[in-house]
Amino acid sequence: MTVRTRFAPSPTGFLHIGGARTALFSWAYARKHSGTFILRIEDTDVERSTPEAVQAILDGMKWLSLDYDEGPFYQMQRMPRYKEVIAQMIAAGQAYYCYTSPAELDTLREAQRARGEKPRYDGRWRPVAGKTLPAIPEGIKPVVRFKNPTGGVVEWNDMVKGHIEFKNDELDDLIIARSDGTPTYNFCVVVDDWDMGISQVIRGDDHVNNTPRQINILKALNATVPNYAHLSMILGDDGQKLSKRHGAVSVMQYDDDGYLPEAVINYLARLGWSHGDDEVFSVAQFCEWFDLDHITPSAAQFNTEKLKWLNNHYLKTTDNARLSELVLPRLLARGVNVTETPALESIIALYKERVSTLNELADAAEVFYIDLHPEQSLLDTHLSAEALPALREFAERIANITWETIEISALIKELIGKHGLKMPKLAMPLRVMLVGQTQAPSVDALVVLFPRDLVLARISKHL
């Protein structure tokens, strides 16, 4: 079978982490098997679907480099096709018009609940041999219902969850077209998967209950039933269902927060899937290794600290020039005037192993370009009387030394020996005066990043 997978989000919000993982797994499965990955926008919820949400989905997939081979297809543009199939099903006796009013349905369900029964449509308008249907009421626009099989079971071997089956008697006759003629979600999905030749449907397990209905419609249409793989939900750091209150509601929020897309991809890949004990791997490796056999059927738990750890790894191994390109717009957005010196790439090279995000890298770089005013409490703590003579001599001597790390390091060592100081007594106040922080790289590497005159300017005003 030729592998054809799809990602079919509804444009009613952002592309969130759960959706991004579904897209990634569907994409990777297609890439692993030299298949086709299709993007389909399920925009039939006219009231909630927005162009902005569509763009957010496209932006998120582009940021993650999840390229699609076909699409995007929009369900609203396929309405004539859905209506054509519905008409064929009515003509074939596989679907029928139902004139039950909403008020009648409410009364029916209330009575069923009162008897302790599962609320469901009772088939009053379902054509059956020898049955006399009610008179068609005036003023009621009918819905169209699918004639679900009675008796027996509908079953499938889920590629993640294993064997699943439902009794057909538990499924009532599904509405496939509303009273205004618009087809419903479950019907559109079936026609789309059929027309697009989808071989594997990889989606969240909130769709498990939709699957038996979709299989029955596909069989009624004499269409090939795809293989289904239902991914378990993702839980937040606190073990609760992942939601807006857990932080990023959009994949693009991770971009805003300073994560690299390859780190997010790597992390998403490990949410419910594994390849031995491998934690860090490239996209190419992931596509080579990926299969559905190693997806756990239990819920995956999001771990922000693990994502930060991964992002730190990718920051450390990413080219400084690329990081500079990513950090620069963050600094410009803050109104920071980035000058030629200190060189941004040099700052990044010094700090990238010490931070977890691009935003932290921007924080570190910012202090090199602004009019710095260290906190007085830090100055009071570290600019001690015993260190002042050594600091003043440092300011005098750096005016004439070669501006290289080895020369600056030698001068610092000479001064702490000459003035009887331990290294922190000289290094700490230098860090505070230069970058306003005590947690910073080695002081000689820090000093050499600055132009000589800027070092003199920053330390002289405090001596």
PDB file of C-alpha atoms in Angstrom, residues 26-312:
ATOM      1  CA  SER A  26       1.899  11.888  10.441  1.00  0.00           C
ATOM      2  CA  TRP A  27       4.668  13.710   8.563  1.00  0.00           C
ATOM      3  CA  ALA A  28       7.417  11.413   9.844  1.00  0.00           C
ATOM      4  CA  TYR A  29       5.444   8.265   8.971  1.00  0.00           C
ATOM      5  CA  ALA A  30       5.048   9.488   5.403  1.00  0.00           C
ATOM      6  CA  ARG A  31       8.718  10.428   5.166  1.00  0.00           C
ATOM      7  CA  LYS A  32       9.828   7.071   6.640  1.00  0.00           C
ATOM      8  CA  HIS A  33       7.859   5.163   4.001  1.00  0.00           C
ATOM      9  CA  SER A  34       8.534   7.538   1.071  1.00  0.00           C
ATOM     10  CA  GLY A  35       4.859   8.386   1.116  1.00  0.00           C
ATOM     11  CA  THR A  36       2.758  11.520   0.780  1.00  0.00           C
ATOM     12  CA  PHE A  37       1.843  13.931   3.572  1.00  0.00           C
ATOM     13  CA  ILE A  38      -1.314  15.985   3.060  1.00  0.00           C
ATOM     14  CA  LEU A  39      -2.512  19.116   4.855  1.00  0.00           C
ATOM     15  CA  ARG A  40      -6.277  19.490   5.104  1.00  0.00           C
ATOM     16  CA  ILE A  41      -8.007  22.411   6.813  1.00  0.00           C
ATOM     17  CA  GLU A  42     -11.309  21.320   8.331  1.00  0.00           C
ATOM     18  CA  ASP A  43     -13.047  24.681   8.292  1.00  0.00           C
ATOM     19  CA  THR A  44     -16.721  23.691   8.244  1.00  0.00           C
ATOM     20  CA  ASP A  45     -17.283  25.303  11.650  1.00  0.00           C
ATOM     21  CA  VAL A  46     -17.967  28.632   9.964  1.00  0.00           C
ATOM     22  CA  GLU A  47     -18.716  30.540  13.170  1.00  0.00           C
ATOM     23  CA  ARG A  48     -15.415  29.636  14.853  1.00  0.00           C
ATOM     24  CA  SER A  49     -13.031  29.226  11.894  1.00  0.00           C
ATOM     25  CA  THR A  50     -10.956  32.305  11.084  1.00  0.00           C
ATOM     26  CA  PRO A  51      -8.343  33.244   8.464  1.00  0.00           C
ATOM     27  CA  GLU A  52      -6.024  34.199  11.335  1.00  0.00           C
ATOM     28  CA  ALA A  53      -6.238  30.684  12.761  1.00  0.00           C
ATOM     29  CA  VAL A  54      -5.526  29.193   9.330  1.00  0.00           C
ATOM     30  CA  GLN A  55      -2.437  31.385   9.050  1.00  0.00           C
ATOM     31  CA  ALA A  56      -1.355  30.408  12.568  1.00  0.00           C
ATOM     32  CA  ILE A  57      -1.481  26.740  11.541  1.00  0.00           C
ATOM     33  CA  LEU A  58       0.524  27.403   8.374  1.00  0.00           C
ATOM     34  CA  ASP A  59       3.049  29.510  10.301  1.00  0.00           C
ATOM     35  CA  GLY A  60       3.472  26.837  12.963  1.00  0.00           C
ATOM     36  CA  MET A  61       4.081  24.088  10.433  1.00  0.00           C
ATOM     37  CA  LYS A  62       6.524  26.248   8.505  1.00  0.00           C
ATOM     38  CA  TRP A  63       8.452  27.072  11.695  1.00  0.00           C
ATOM     39  CA  LEU A  64       8.691  23.365  12.507  1.00  0.00           C
ATOM     40  CA  SER A  65       9.668  22.599   8.869  1.00  0.00           C
ATOM     41  CA  LEU A  66       6.781  20.137   8.480  1.00  0.00           C
ATOM     42  CA  ASP A  67       6.424  20.474   4.733  1.00  0.00           C
ATOM     43  CA  TYR A  68       3.343  18.967   3.078  1.00  0.00           C
ATOM     44  CA  ASP A  69       3.249  17.347  -0.365  1.00  0.00           C
ATOM     45  CA  GLU A  70      -0.385  18.127  -1.162  1.00  0.00           C
ATOM     46  CA  GLY A  71      -2.726  20.859   0.027  1.00  0.00           C
ATOM     47  CA  PRO A  72      -3.719  22.727   1.926  1.00  0.00           C
ATOM     48  CA  PHE A  73      -7.208  21.505   1.029  1.00  0.00           C
ATOM     49  CA  TYR A  74     -10.160  23.368   2.530  1.00  0.00           C
ATOM     50  CA  GLN A  75     -13.373  21.529   3.316  1.00  0.00           C
ATOM     51  CA  MET A  76     -15.528  24.573   2.594  1.00  0.00           C
ATOM     52  CA  GLN A  77     -14.287  24.399  -1.000  1.00  0.00           C
ATOM     53  CA  ARG A  78     -15.428  20.770  -1.259  1.00  0.00           C
ATOM     54  CA  MET A  79     -19.097  21.283  -0.379  1.00  0.00           C
ATOM     55  CA  PRO A  80     -20.407  20.227  -3.829  1.00  0.00           C
ATOM     56  CA  ARG A  81     -18.562  16.899  -3.472  1.00  0.00           C
ATOM     57  CA  TYR A  82     -20.050  16.180  -0.030  1.00  0.00           C
ATOM     58  CA  LYS A  83     -23.571  16.978  -1.223  1.00  0.00           C
ATOM     59  CA  GLU A  84     -23.066  14.751  -4.260  1.00  0.00           C
ATOM     60  CA  VAL A  85     -22.157  11.776  -2.053  1.00  0.00           C
ATOM     61  CA  ILE A  86     -25.070  12.442   0.322  1.00  0.00           C
ATOM     62  CA  ALA A  87     -27.479  12.461  -2.614  1.00  0.00           C
ATOM     63  CA  GLN A  88     -26.034   9.146  -3.823  1.00  0.00           C
ATOM     64  CA  MET A  89     -26.445   7.608  -0.359  1.00  0.00           C
ATOM     65  CA  ILE A  90     -30.063   8.749  -0.114  1.00  0.00           C
ATOM     66  CA  ALA A  91     -30.767   7.279  -3.550  1.00  0.00           C
ATOM     67  CA  ALA A  92     -29.098   4.006  -2.514  1.00  0.00           C
ATOM     68  CA  GLY A  93     -31.102   3.775   0.707  1.00  0.00           C
ATOM     69  CA  GLN A  94     -27.992   4.252   2.863  1.00  0.00           C
ATOM     70  CA  ALA A  95     -29.205   7.560   4.279  1.00  0.00           C
ATOM     71  CA  TYR A  96     -32.594   9.162   4.838  1.00  0.00           C
ATOM     72  CA  TYR A  97     -34.377  12.379   5.719  1.00  0.00           C
ATOM     73  CA  CYS A  98     -35.328  12.853   9.370  1.00  0.00           C
ATOM     74  CA  TYR A  99     -37.966  15.429  10.311  1.00  0.00           C
ATOM     75  CA  THR A 100     -37.656  15.104  14.083  1.00  0.00           C
ATOM     76  CA  SER A 101     -37.626  18.623  15.532  1.00  0.00           C
ATOM     77  CA  PRO A 102     -35.057  19.733  18.121  1.00  0.00           C
ATOM     78  CA  ALA A 103     -37.874  19.956  20.697  1.00  0.00           C
ATOM     79  CA  GLU A 104     -38.900  16.366  19.987  1.00  0.00           C
ATOM     80  CA  LEU A 105     -35.301  15.212  20.353  1.00  0.00           C
ATOM     81  CA  ASP A 106     -35.020  16.988  23.699  1.00  0.00           C
ATOM     82  CA  THR A 107     -38.208  15.306  24.938  1.00  0.00           C
ATOM     83  CA  LEU A 108     -36.967  11.916  23.712  1.00  0.00           C
ATOM     84  CA  ARG A 109     -33.621  12.280  25.478  1.00  0.00           C
ATOM     85  CA  GLU A 110     -35.167  13.445  28.742  1.00  0.00           C
ATOM     86  CA  ALA A 111     -37.432  10.399  28.778  1.00  0.00           C
ATOM     87  CA  GLN A 112     -34.479   8.092  28.055  1.00  0.00           C
ATOM     88  CA  ARG A 113     -32.430   9.620  30.859  1.00  0.00           C
ATOM     89  CA  ALA A 114     -35.378   9.256  33.235  1.00  0.00           C
ATOM     90  CA  ARG A 115     -35.446   5.532  32.427  1.00  0.00           C
ATOM     91  CA  GLY A 116     -31.684   5.293  32.962  1.00  0.00           C
ATOM     92  CA  GLU A 117     -31.014   4.750  29.276  1.00  0.00           C
ATOM     93  CA  LYS A 118     -28.293   6.207  27.078  1.00  0.00           C
ATOM     94  CA  PRO A 119     -29.737   9.213  25.187  1.00  0.00           C
ATOM     95  CA  ARG A 120     -29.950   8.367  21.505  1.00  0.00           C
ATOM     96  CA  TYR A 121     -32.081   8.859  18.410  1.00  0.00           C
ATOM     97  CA  ASP A 122     -34.803   6.182  18.262  1.00  0.00           C
ATOM     98  CA  GLY A 123     -34.937   5.765  14.490  1.00  0.00           C
ATOM     99  CA  ARG A 124     -38.498   7.024  14.107  1.00  0.00           C
ATOM    100  CA  TRP A 125     -37.845   8.252  10.547  1.00  0.00           C
ATOM    101  CA  ARG A 126     -35.617   5.344   9.530  1.00  0.00           C
ATOM    102  CA  PRO A 127     -37.147   3.515   6.562  1.00  0.00           C
ATOM    103  CA  VAL A 128     -37.656  -0.160   7.297  1.00  0.00           C
ATOM    104  CA  ALA A 129     -39.567  -2.689   5.214  1.00  0.00           C
ATOM    105  CA  GLY A 130     -43.195  -2.813   6.326  1.00  0.00           C
ATOM    106  CA  LYS A 131     -42.883   0.294   8.520  1.00  0.00           C
ATOM    107  CA  THR A 132     -45.203   3.248   8.034  1.00  0.00           C
ATOM    108  CA  LEU A 133     -43.357   6.531   8.499  1.00  0.00           C
ATOM    109  CA  PRO A 134     -45.009   9.533  10.171  1.00  0.00           C
ATOM    110  CA  ALA A 135     -46.581  12.214   8.037  1.00  0.00           C
ATOM    111  CA  ILE A 136     -44.063  14.835   6.967  1.00  0.00           C
ATOM    112  CA  PRO A 137     -44.636  17.850   9.239  1.00  0.00           C
ATOM    113  CA  GLU A 138     -44.962  21.328   7.863  1.00  0.00           C
ATOM    114  CA  GLY A 139     -42.283  23.924   8.503  1.00  0.00           C
ATOM    115  CA  ILE A 140     -39.586  21.422   9.499  1.00  0.00           C
ATOM    116  CA  LYS A 141     -36.447  21.251   7.379  1.00  0.00           C
ATOM    117  CA  PRO A 142     -35.096  17.704   7.599  1.00  0.00           C
ATOM    118  CA  VAL A 143     -31.618  16.570   8.496  1.00  0.00           C
ATOM    119  CA  VAL A 144     -30.045  13.626   6.716  1.00  0.00           C
ATOM    120  CA  ARG A 145     -29.104  10.605   8.814  1.00  0.00           C
ATOM    121  CA  PHE A 146     -26.819   7.721   7.943  1.00  0.00           C
ATOM    122  CA  LYS A 147     -28.483   4.331   8.144  1.00  0.00           C
ATOM    123  CA  ASN A 148     -26.091   2.712  10.599  1.00  0.00           C
ATOM    124  CA  PRO A 149     -25.919  -1.103  10.506  1.00  0.00           C
ATOM    125  CA  THR A 150     -27.890  -2.912  13.206  1.00  0.00           C
ATOM    126  CA  GLY A 151     -26.453  -5.855  15.079  1.00  0.00           C
ATOM    127  CA  GLY A 152     -22.883  -7.077  15.001  1.00  0.00           C
ATOM    128  CA  VAL A 153     -19.811  -5.038  15.783  1.00  0.00           C
ATOM    129  CA  VAL A 154     -17.543  -2.557  14.068  1.00  0.00           C
ATOM    130  CA  GLU A 155     -13.902  -3.217  14.901  1.00  0.00           C
ATOM    131  CA  TRP A 156     -10.377  -2.306  13.937  1.00  0.00           C
ATOM    132  CA  ASN A 157      -6.825  -3.027  15.016  1.00  0.00           C
ATOM    133  CA  ASP A 158      -5.582   0.342  16.171  1.00  0.00           C
ATOM    134  CA  MET A 159      -1.892   0.818  15.384  1.00  0.00           C
ATOM    135  CA  VAL A 160      -1.343   2.298  18.858  1.00  0.00           C
ATOM    136  CA  LYS A 161      -4.110   0.985  21.108  1.00  0.00           C
ATOM    137  CA  GLY A 162      -4.600  -2.495  19.686  1.00  0.00           C
ATOM    138  CA  HIS A 163      -7.965  -4.151  19.032  1.00  0.00           C
ATOM    139  CA  ILE A 164     -10.999  -1.905  19.526  1.00  0.00           C
ATOM    140  CA  GLU A 165     -14.619  -2.750  18.849  1.00  0.00           C
ATOM    141  CA  PHE A 166     -18.042  -1.179  19.303  1.00  0.00           C
ATOM    142  CA  LYS A 167     -21.455  -2.817  19.110  1.00  0.00           C
ATOM    143  CA  ASN A 168     -23.474  -1.351  16.274  1.00  0.00           C
ATOM    144  CA  ASP A 169     -26.535  -1.332  18.497  1.00  0.00           C
ATOM    145  CA  GLU A 170     -24.793   1.296  20.644  1.00  0.00           C
ATOM    146  CA  LEU A 171     -24.522   3.636  17.650  1.00  0.00           C
ATOM    147  CA  ASP A 172     -27.600   5.550  16.548  1.00  0.00           C
ATOM    148  CA  ASP A 173     -28.148   6.936  13.069  1.00  0.00           C
ATOM    149  CA  LEU A 174     -25.653   9.768  12.731  1.00  0.00           C
ATOM    150  CA  ILE A 175     -26.690  13.103  11.220  1.00  0.00           C
ATOM    151  CA  ILE A 176     -24.544  13.575   8.107  1.00  0.00           C
ATOM    152  CA  ALA A 177     -26.212  16.771   6.857  1.00  0.00           C
ATOM    153  CA  ARG A 178     -27.801  19.510   8.936  1.00  0.00           C
ATOM    154  CA  SER A 179     -31.201  21.019   8.221  1.00  0.00           C
ATOM    155  CA  ASP A 180     -29.554  23.814   6.228  1.00  0.00           C
ATOM    156  CA  GLY A 181     -27.918  21.233   3.975  1.00  0.00           C
ATOM    157  CA  THR A 182     -24.344  21.576   5.288  1.00  0.00           C
ATOM    158  CA  PRO A 183     -22.589  18.251   5.886  1.00  0.00           C
ATOM    159  CA  THR A 184     -21.319  17.380   9.365  1.00  0.00           C
ATOM    160  CA  TYR A 185     -17.753  16.841  10.529  1.00  0.00           C
ATOM    161  CA  ASN A 186     -17.800  13.047  10.678  1.00  0.00           C
ATOM    162  CA  PHE A 187     -19.175  12.807   7.153  1.00  0.00           C
ATOM    163  CA  CYS A 188     -16.741  15.302   5.606  1.00  0.00           C
ATOM    164  CA  VAL A 189     -13.802  13.470   7.161  1.00  0.00           C
ATOM    165  CA  VAL A 190     -14.940  10.186   5.626  1.00  0.00           C
ATOM    166  CA  VAL A 191     -15.322  11.613   2.112  1.00  0.00           C
ATOM    167  CA  ASP A 192     -11.994  13.442   2.377  1.00  0.00           C
ATOM    168  CA  ASP A 193     -10.085  10.363   3.554  1.00  0.00           C
ATOM    169  CA  TRP A 194     -11.723   8.344   0.779  1.00  0.00           C
ATOM    170  CA  ASP A 195     -11.087  10.836  -2.011  1.00  0.00           C
ATOM    171  CA  MET A 196      -7.535  11.557  -0.867  1.00  0.00           C
ATOM    172  CA  GLY A 197      -6.634   7.883  -0.558  1.00  0.00           C
ATOM    173  CA  ILE A 198      -5.488   8.196   3.058  1.00  0.00           C
ATOM    174  CA  SER A 199      -3.814   4.964   4.135  1.00  0.00           C
ATOM    175  CA  GLN A 200      -3.013   5.781   7.768  1.00  0.00           C
ATOM    176  CA  VAL A 201      -5.064   8.115   9.959  1.00  0.00           C
ATOM    177  CA  ILE A 202      -2.854   9.273  12.830  1.00  0.00           C
ATOM    178  CA  ARG A 203      -4.767  11.484  15.263  1.00  0.00           C
ATOM    179  CA  GLY A 204      -5.585  12.118  18.919  1.00  0.00           C
ATOM    180  CA  ASP A 205      -7.499   9.553  20.941  1.00  0.00           C
ATOM    181  CA  ASP A 206     -10.355  11.998  21.404  1.00  0.00           C
ATOM    182  CA  HIS A 207     -11.397  10.711  17.958  1.00  0.00           C
ATOM    183  CA  VAL A 208     -11.706   7.060  19.005  1.00  0.00           C
ATOM    184  CA  ASN A 209     -15.473   7.371  19.464  1.00  0.00           C
ATOM    185  CA  ASN A 210     -15.807   8.880  15.973  1.00  0.00           C
ATOM    186  CA  THR A 211     -13.976   6.002  14.331  1.00  0.00           C
ATOM    187  CA  PRO A 212     -16.715   3.300  14.355  1.00  0.00           C
ATOM    188  CA  ARG A 213     -19.169   5.698  12.715  1.00  0.00           C
ATOM    189  CA  GLN A 214     -16.593   6.689  10.107  1.00  0.00           C
ATOM    190  CA  ILE A 215     -15.723   3.053   9.363  1.00  0.00           C
ATOM    191  CA  ASN A 216     -19.397   2.187   8.864  1.00  0.00           C
ATOM    192  CA  ILE A 217     -19.860   5.077   6.429  1.00  0.00           C
ATOM    193  CA  LEU A 218     -16.706   4.105   4.516  1.00  0.00           C
ATOM    194  CA  LYS A 219     -17.954   0.522   4.213  1.00  0.00           C
ATOM    195  CA  ALA A 220     -21.353   1.752   3.009  1.00  0.00           C
ATOM    196  CA  LEU A 221     -19.515   3.700   0.298  1.00  0.00           C
ATOM    197  CA  ASN A 222     -17.486   0.596  -0.575  1.00  0.00           C
ATOM    198  CA  ALA A 223     -14.377   2.650   0.183  1.00  0.00           C
ATOM    199  CA  THR A 224     -11.083   1.360   1.527  1.00  0.00           C
ATOM    200  CA  VAL A 225     -10.892   1.707   5.297  1.00  0.00           C
ATOM    201  CA  PRO A 226      -7.562   3.255   6.365  1.00  0.00           C
ATOM    202  CA  ASN A 227      -5.467   2.038   9.257  1.00  0.00           C
ATOM    203  CA  TYR A 228      -6.068   4.065  12.405  1.00  0.00           C
ATOM    204  CA  ALA A 229      -3.551   5.122  15.047  1.00  0.00           C
ATOM    205  CA  HIS A 230      -4.914   7.082  17.989  1.00  0.00           C
ATOM    206  CA  LEU A 231      -2.365   8.999  20.061  1.00  0.00           C
ATOM    207  CA  SER A 232      -2.964   9.418  23.768  1.00  0.00           C
ATOM    208  CA  MET A 233      -3.340  12.879  25.234  1.00  0.00           C
ATOM    209  CA  ILE A 234      -0.511  15.017  26.550  1.00  0.00           C
ATOM    210  CA  LEU A 235      -0.601  15.975  30.221  1.00  0.00           C
ATOM    211  CA  GLY A 236       0.873  19.158  31.665  1.00  0.00           C
ATOM    212  CA  ASP A 237       3.760  19.360  34.136  1.00  0.00           C
ATOM    213  CA  ASP A 238       1.222  18.916  36.942  1.00  0.00           C
ATOM    214  CA  GLY A 239      -0.237  15.721  35.489  1.00  0.00           C
ATOM    215  CA  GLN A 240      -3.459  17.426  34.406  1.00  0.00           C
ATOM    216  CA  LYS A 241      -4.740  17.622  30.830  1.00  0.00           C
ATOM    217  CA  LEU A 242      -2.630  20.084  28.862  1.00  0.00           C
ATOM    218  CA  SER A 243      -4.505  23.378  28.540  1.00  0.00           C
ATOM    219  CA  LYS A 244      -4.001  27.113  28.153  1.00  0.00           C
ATOM    220  CA  ARG A 245      -3.219  27.486  31.829  1.00  0.00           C
ATOM    221  CA  HIS A 246      -0.087  25.356  31.340  1.00  0.00           C
ATOM    222  CA  GLY A 247       1.577  28.112  29.366  1.00  0.00           C
ATOM    223  CA  ALA A 248       2.074  28.200  25.624  1.00  0.00           C
ATOM    224  CA  VAL A 249      -1.211  27.877  23.787  1.00  0.00           C
ATOM    225  CA  SER A 250       0.449  28.094  20.399  1.00  0.00           C
ATOM    226  CA  VAL A 251       3.458  26.426  18.851  1.00  0.00           C
ATOM    227  CA  MET A 252       4.592  29.886  17.789  1.00  0.00           C
ATOM    228  CA  GLN A 253       4.661  30.896  21.459  1.00  0.00           C
ATOM    229  CA  TYR A 254       7.707  28.644  21.766  1.00  0.00           C
ATOM    230  CA  ASP A 255       9.355  30.732  19.065  1.00  0.00           C
ATOM    231  CA  ASP A 256       8.466  33.871  21.025  1.00  0.00           C
ATOM    232  CA  ASP A 257       9.850  32.285  24.189  1.00  0.00           C
ATOM    233  CA  GLY A 258      13.196  31.619  22.536  1.00  0.00           C
ATOM    234  CA  TYR A 259      13.134  27.925  21.680  1.00  0.00           C
ATOM    235  CA  LEU A 260      14.751  26.540  18.551  1.00  0.00           C
ATOM    236  CA  PRO A 261      12.367  24.611  16.268  1.00  0.00           C
ATOM    237  CA  GLU A 262      14.690  21.597  16.143  1.00  0.00           C
ATOM    238  CA  ALA A 263      14.584  21.397  19.951  1.00  0.00           C
ATOM    239  CA  VAL A 264      10.778  21.515  19.936  1.00  0.00           C
ATOM    240  CA  ILE A 265      10.653  18.840  17.213  1.00  0.00           C
ATOM    241  CA  ASN A 266      13.064  16.627  19.154  1.00  0.00           C
ATOM    242  CA  TYR A 267      11.002  17.092  22.310  1.00  0.00           C
ATOM    243  CA  LEU A 268       7.663  16.440  20.595  1.00  0.00           C
ATOM    244  CA  ALA A 269       9.079  13.246  19.076  1.00  0.00           C
ATOM    245  CA  ARG A 270       9.764  11.914  22.567  1.00  0.00           C
ATOM    246  CA  LEU A 271       6.250  12.666  23.829  1.00  0.00           C
ATOM    247  CA  GLY A 272       4.885   9.143  23.780  1.00  0.00           C
ATOM    248  CA  TRP A 273       7.447   7.614  21.381  1.00  0.00           C
ATOM    249  CA  SER A 274      10.934   6.295  21.991  1.00  0.00           C
ATOM    250  CA  HIS A 275      13.902   4.739  20.250  1.00  0.00           C
ATOM    251  CA  GLY A 276      15.711   2.905  22.983  1.00  0.00           C
ATOM    252  CA  ASP A 277      17.299   5.375  25.368  1.00  0.00           C
ATOM    253  CA  ASP A 278      18.035   7.990  22.708  1.00  0.00           C
ATOM    254  CA  GLU A 279      17.059  11.464  23.894  1.00  0.00           C
ATOM    255  CA  VAL A 280      18.772  13.713  21.341  1.00  0.00           C
ATOM    256  CA  PHE A 281      18.520  13.037  17.630  1.00  0.00           C
ATOM    257  CA  SER A 282      18.208  14.873  14.340  1.00  0.00           C
ATOM    258  CA  VAL A 283      15.056  15.109  12.249  1.00  0.00           C
ATOM    259  CA  ALA A 284      16.678  12.783   9.701  1.00  0.00           C
ATOM    260  CA  GLN A 285      17.347  10.188  12.392  1.00  0.00           C
ATOM    261  CA  PHE A 286      13.805  10.530  13.681  1.00  0.00           C
ATOM    262  CA  CYS A 287      12.330   9.877  10.229  1.00  0.00           C
ATOM    263  CA  GLU A 288      14.612   6.864   9.827  1.00  0.00           C
ATOM    264  CA  TRP A 289      13.696   5.399  13.219  1.00  0.00           C
ATOM    265  CA  PHE A 290      10.037   6.361  13.477  1.00  0.00           C
ATOM    266  CA  ASP A 291       7.338   3.730  13.599  1.00  0.00           C
ATOM    267  CA  LEU A 292       3.975   3.378  15.271  1.00  0.00           C
ATOM    268  CA  ASP A 293       4.923   0.240  17.224  1.00  0.00           C
ATOM    269  CA  HIS A 294       6.888   2.201  19.807  1.00  0.00           C
ATOM    270  CA  ILE A 295       4.197   4.758  20.616  1.00  0.00           C
ATOM    271  CA  THR A 296       2.942   4.214  24.129  1.00  0.00           C
ATOM    272  CA  PRO A 297      -0.852   3.960  24.529  1.00  0.00           C
ATOM    273  CA  SER A 298      -0.632   5.773  27.867  1.00  0.00           C
ATOM    274  CA  ALA A 299      -0.670   9.549  28.242  1.00  0.00           C
ATOM    275  CA  ALA A 300       2.569  11.481  27.754  1.00  0.00           C
ATOM    276  CA  GLN A 301       3.547  14.160  30.263  1.00  0.00           C
ATOM    277  CA  PHE A 302       4.942  17.503  29.199  1.00  0.00           C
ATOM    278  CA  ASN A 303       8.089  18.518  31.072  1.00  0.00           C
ATOM    279  CA  THR A 304       9.172  22.121  30.616  1.00  0.00           C
ATOM    280  CA  GLU A 305      12.544  21.542  32.254  1.00  0.00           C
ATOM    281  CA  LYS A 306      13.295  18.701  29.841  1.00  0.00           C
ATOM    282  CA  LEU A 307      12.452  20.986  26.919  1.00  0.00           C
ATOM    283  CA  LYS A 308      14.787  23.656  28.298  1.00  0.00           C
ATOM    284  CA  TRP A 309      17.543  21.051  28.674  1.00  0.00           C
ATOM    285  CA  LEU A 310      17.097  20.020  25.050  1.00  0.00           C
ATOM    286  CA  ASN A 311      17.044  23.618  23.890  1.00  0.00           C
ATOM    287  CA  ASN A 312      20.288  24.273  25.761  1.00  0.00           C
TER     288      ASN A 312
END
